[in-house]
Amino acid sequence: MKNHLVFVYGTLRKHEPNAHYLDHARLVARQSWTHGELYRTESYFPALKPSEQNIAYGELYEVSDTLLKRLDELEGYNEEEEHNLYSRKIQTVYTDMGAYQSNVYFIHPDCEHMLTTPVSFSDWKIDRLWNEKPHFYYFAYGSCMDHERFQQAGVDHYFRDIIGCGVLHNYSLAFSYHKSDGGRADIIEGEGYVEGIVYKLPFEAHEYLFQREGVHGGVYRATFVDLICEGKSLNDVLTFTVTDKQKDQAPPLHYAREISGGQKGLSVNRT
């Protein structure tokens, strides 16, 4: 029996309506992306259209022959038929741990009329945040834990509902965004853990976070993680990761001080 890699970008992702299909699949990488342009469709679910100029974010799984056939049925794909809802192709999927050749489902050319609007920031989960959630959890790490910066920006009223210390497993802290004076903090999927502060924020707080992290300019991107906070599991917690990761570069002293100031109350011994 052969195993296959499958990149998922919509309702099959963690905590989405069809995620149960992948309950017994191996998650290879939660932070994954591939070339393509992601759209909403007339029936609400997302669909990927081939494009070398755009990328779409999702998750990468390893599945069995049997499960791949179930996914084909879900996506309306039959390799023996000419007219399908989706096409399944092999193409490169990128992760923090390297690149893989994976199955990717694309909308069939005959069905492109079903596409409506591009998905916000090429990420289905971000698009759903935009449209469905009045509040969200936010995981702050690095200098983002410095409350003085919230006060200076006049947004500290958003950040009063502190849930506690969050521990993000299977990630490590890096300084992979380079500025003229040194590196800035990032999370890299793989091994280790990262500590930070978890907040519950009103939806309108995202405007400050996206501006601060340079999301619209492609510096950082918003993503979702599962973590442990004060002994409890929290799912789909918003955080930010560097879009174009570089090799580690030491942070400047003033930035290191911001990180140190924000670490008050965190314990490196928590798990």
mmCIF file of C-alpha atoms in Angstrom, residues 148-237:
data_model
loop_
_atom_site.group_PDB
_atom_site.id
_atom_site.type_symbol
_atom_site.label_atom_id
_atom_site.label_comp_id
_atom_site.label_asym_id
_atom_site.label_seq_id
_atom_site.Cartn_x
_atom_site.Cartn_y
_atom_site.Cartn_z
ATOM 1 C CA GLU A 148 4.491 49.596 26.454
ATOM 2 C CA ARG A 149 4.225 49.440 22.664
ATOM 3 C CA PHE A 150 0.464 48.916 22.926
ATOM 4 C CA GLN A 151 0.262 51.998 25.144
ATOM 5 C CA GLN A 152 2.392 54.081 22.769
ATOM 6 C CA ALA A 153 0.128 53.091 19.877
ATOM 7 C CA GLY A 154 -3.000 53.937 21.880
ATOM 8 C CA VAL A 155 -4.421 50.428 21.580
ATOM 9 C CA ASP A 156 -3.704 49.033 25.044
ATOM 10 C CA HIS A 157 -7.463 48.879 25.732
ATOM 11 C CA TYR A 158 -7.653 45.970 23.270
ATOM 12 C CA PHE A 159 -5.053 43.969 25.208
ATOM 13 C CA ARG A 160 -6.543 43.872 28.708
ATOM 14 C CA ASP A 161 -8.056 40.383 28.470
ATOM 15 C CA ILE A 162 -4.939 38.281 29.057
ATOM 16 C CA ILE A 163 -5.682 34.551 29.020
ATOM 17 C CA GLY A 164 -2.219 33.565 30.254
ATOM 18 C CA CYS A 165 1.098 32.054 29.242
ATOM 19 C CA GLY A 166 0.880 30.141 25.976
ATOM 20 C CA VAL A 167 3.227 27.314 24.980
ATOM 21 C CA LEU A 168 3.454 26.568 21.262
ATOM 22 C CA HIS A 169 4.908 23.099 20.731
ATOM 23 C CA ASN A 170 6.716 21.883 17.596
ATOM 24 C CA TYR A 171 7.974 25.377 16.774
ATOM 25 C CA SER A 172 11.181 27.216 17.571
ATOM 26 C CA LEU A 173 11.979 30.906 17.965
ATOM 27 C CA ALA A 174 14.182 32.367 15.233
ATOM 28 C CA PHE A 175 15.233 35.795 13.970
ATOM 29 C CA SER A 176 14.605 35.289 10.279
ATOM 30 C CA TYR A 177 13.402 38.742 9.220
ATOM 31 C CA HIS A 178 16.373 41.000 8.519
ATOM 32 C CA LYS A 179 16.434 44.757 9.060
ATOM 33 C CA SER A 180 19.426 47.067 8.753
ATOM 34 C CA ASP A 181 20.212 46.782 12.471
ATOM 35 C CA GLY A 182 19.599 43.040 12.931
ATOM 36 C CA GLY A 183 17.034 40.258 12.994
ATOM 37 C CA ARG A 184 13.418 40.237 14.109
ATOM 38 C CA ALA A 185 11.547 37.357 15.785
ATOM 39 C CA ASP A 186 9.796 34.571 13.947
ATOM 40 C CA ILE A 187 8.401 31.100 14.636
ATOM 41 C CA ILE A 188 9.683 28.122 12.631
ATOM 42 C CA GLU A 189 7.683 24.899 12.484
ATOM 43 C CA GLY A 190 9.614 21.768 13.379
ATOM 44 C CA GLU A 191 10.952 21.023 16.850
ATOM 45 C CA GLY A 192 11.029 22.706 20.257
ATOM 46 C CA TYR A 193 8.549 25.132 21.750
ATOM 47 C CA VAL A 194 7.932 28.866 21.976
ATOM 48 C CA GLU A 195 6.410 30.720 24.917
ATOM 49 C CA GLY A 196 4.279 33.812 24.644
ATOM 50 C CA ILE A 197 1.224 35.626 25.944
ATOM 51 C CA VAL A 198 -2.300 34.715 24.831
ATOM 52 C CA TYR A 199 -4.901 37.482 24.580
ATOM 53 C CA LYS A 200 -8.594 37.433 23.769
ATOM 54 C CA LEU A 201 -9.179 40.328 21.385
ATOM 55 C CA PRO A 202 -12.194 41.959 19.727
ATOM 56 C CA PHE A 203 -12.277 41.630 15.965
ATOM 57 C CA GLU A 204 -11.380 45.291 15.377
ATOM 58 C CA ALA A 205 -7.970 44.763 17.036
ATOM 59 C CA HIS A 206 -6.801 42.917 13.916
ATOM 60 C CA GLU A 207 -6.332 46.224 12.093
ATOM 61 C CA TYR A 208 -3.578 47.276 14.510
ATOM 62 C CA LEU A 209 -1.938 43.834 14.459
ATOM 63 C CA PHE A 210 -1.910 43.574 10.668
ATOM 64 C CA GLN A 211 -0.492 47.084 10.354
ATOM 65 C CA ARG A 212 2.139 46.503 13.019
ATOM 66 C CA GLU A 213 3.306 43.218 11.478
ATOM 67 C CA GLY A 214 3.448 44.609 7.938
ATOM 68 C CA VAL A 215 0.990 42.010 6.650
ATOM 69 C CA HIS A 216 -0.249 44.162 3.770
ATOM 70 C CA GLY A 217 3.363 44.636 2.658
ATOM 71 C CA GLY A 218 4.137 40.941 2.865
ATOM 72 C CA VAL A 219 6.626 41.204 5.759
ATOM 73 C CA TYR A 220 4.775 38.852 8.123
ATOM 74 C CA ARG A 221 1.672 36.821 7.427
ATOM 75 C CA ALA A 222 -1.155 35.897 9.743
ATOM 76 C CA THR A 223 -1.579 32.224 10.552
ATOM 77 C CA PHE A 224 -3.283 29.967 13.086
ATOM 78 C CA VAL A 225 -1.760 27.580 15.616
ATOM 79 C CA ASP A 226 -2.912 25.220 18.370
ATOM 80 C CA LEU A 227 -1.243 25.664 21.746
ATOM 81 C CA ILE A 228 -1.431 25.045 25.480
ATOM 82 C CA CYS A 229 -2.417 27.986 27.711
ATOM 83 C CA GLU A 230 -2.460 27.580 31.488
ATOM 84 C CA GLY A 231 -2.847 23.817 31.080
ATOM 85 C CA LYS A 232 -5.719 24.025 28.567
ATOM 86 C CA SER A 233 -5.707 23.471 24.811
ATOM 87 C CA LEU A 234 -6.606 26.412 22.584
ATOM 88 C CA ASN A 235 -7.205 25.901 18.868
ATOM 89 C CA ASP A 236 -6.910 28.281 15.929
ATOM 90 C CA VAL A 237 -5.032 30.977 17.819
#
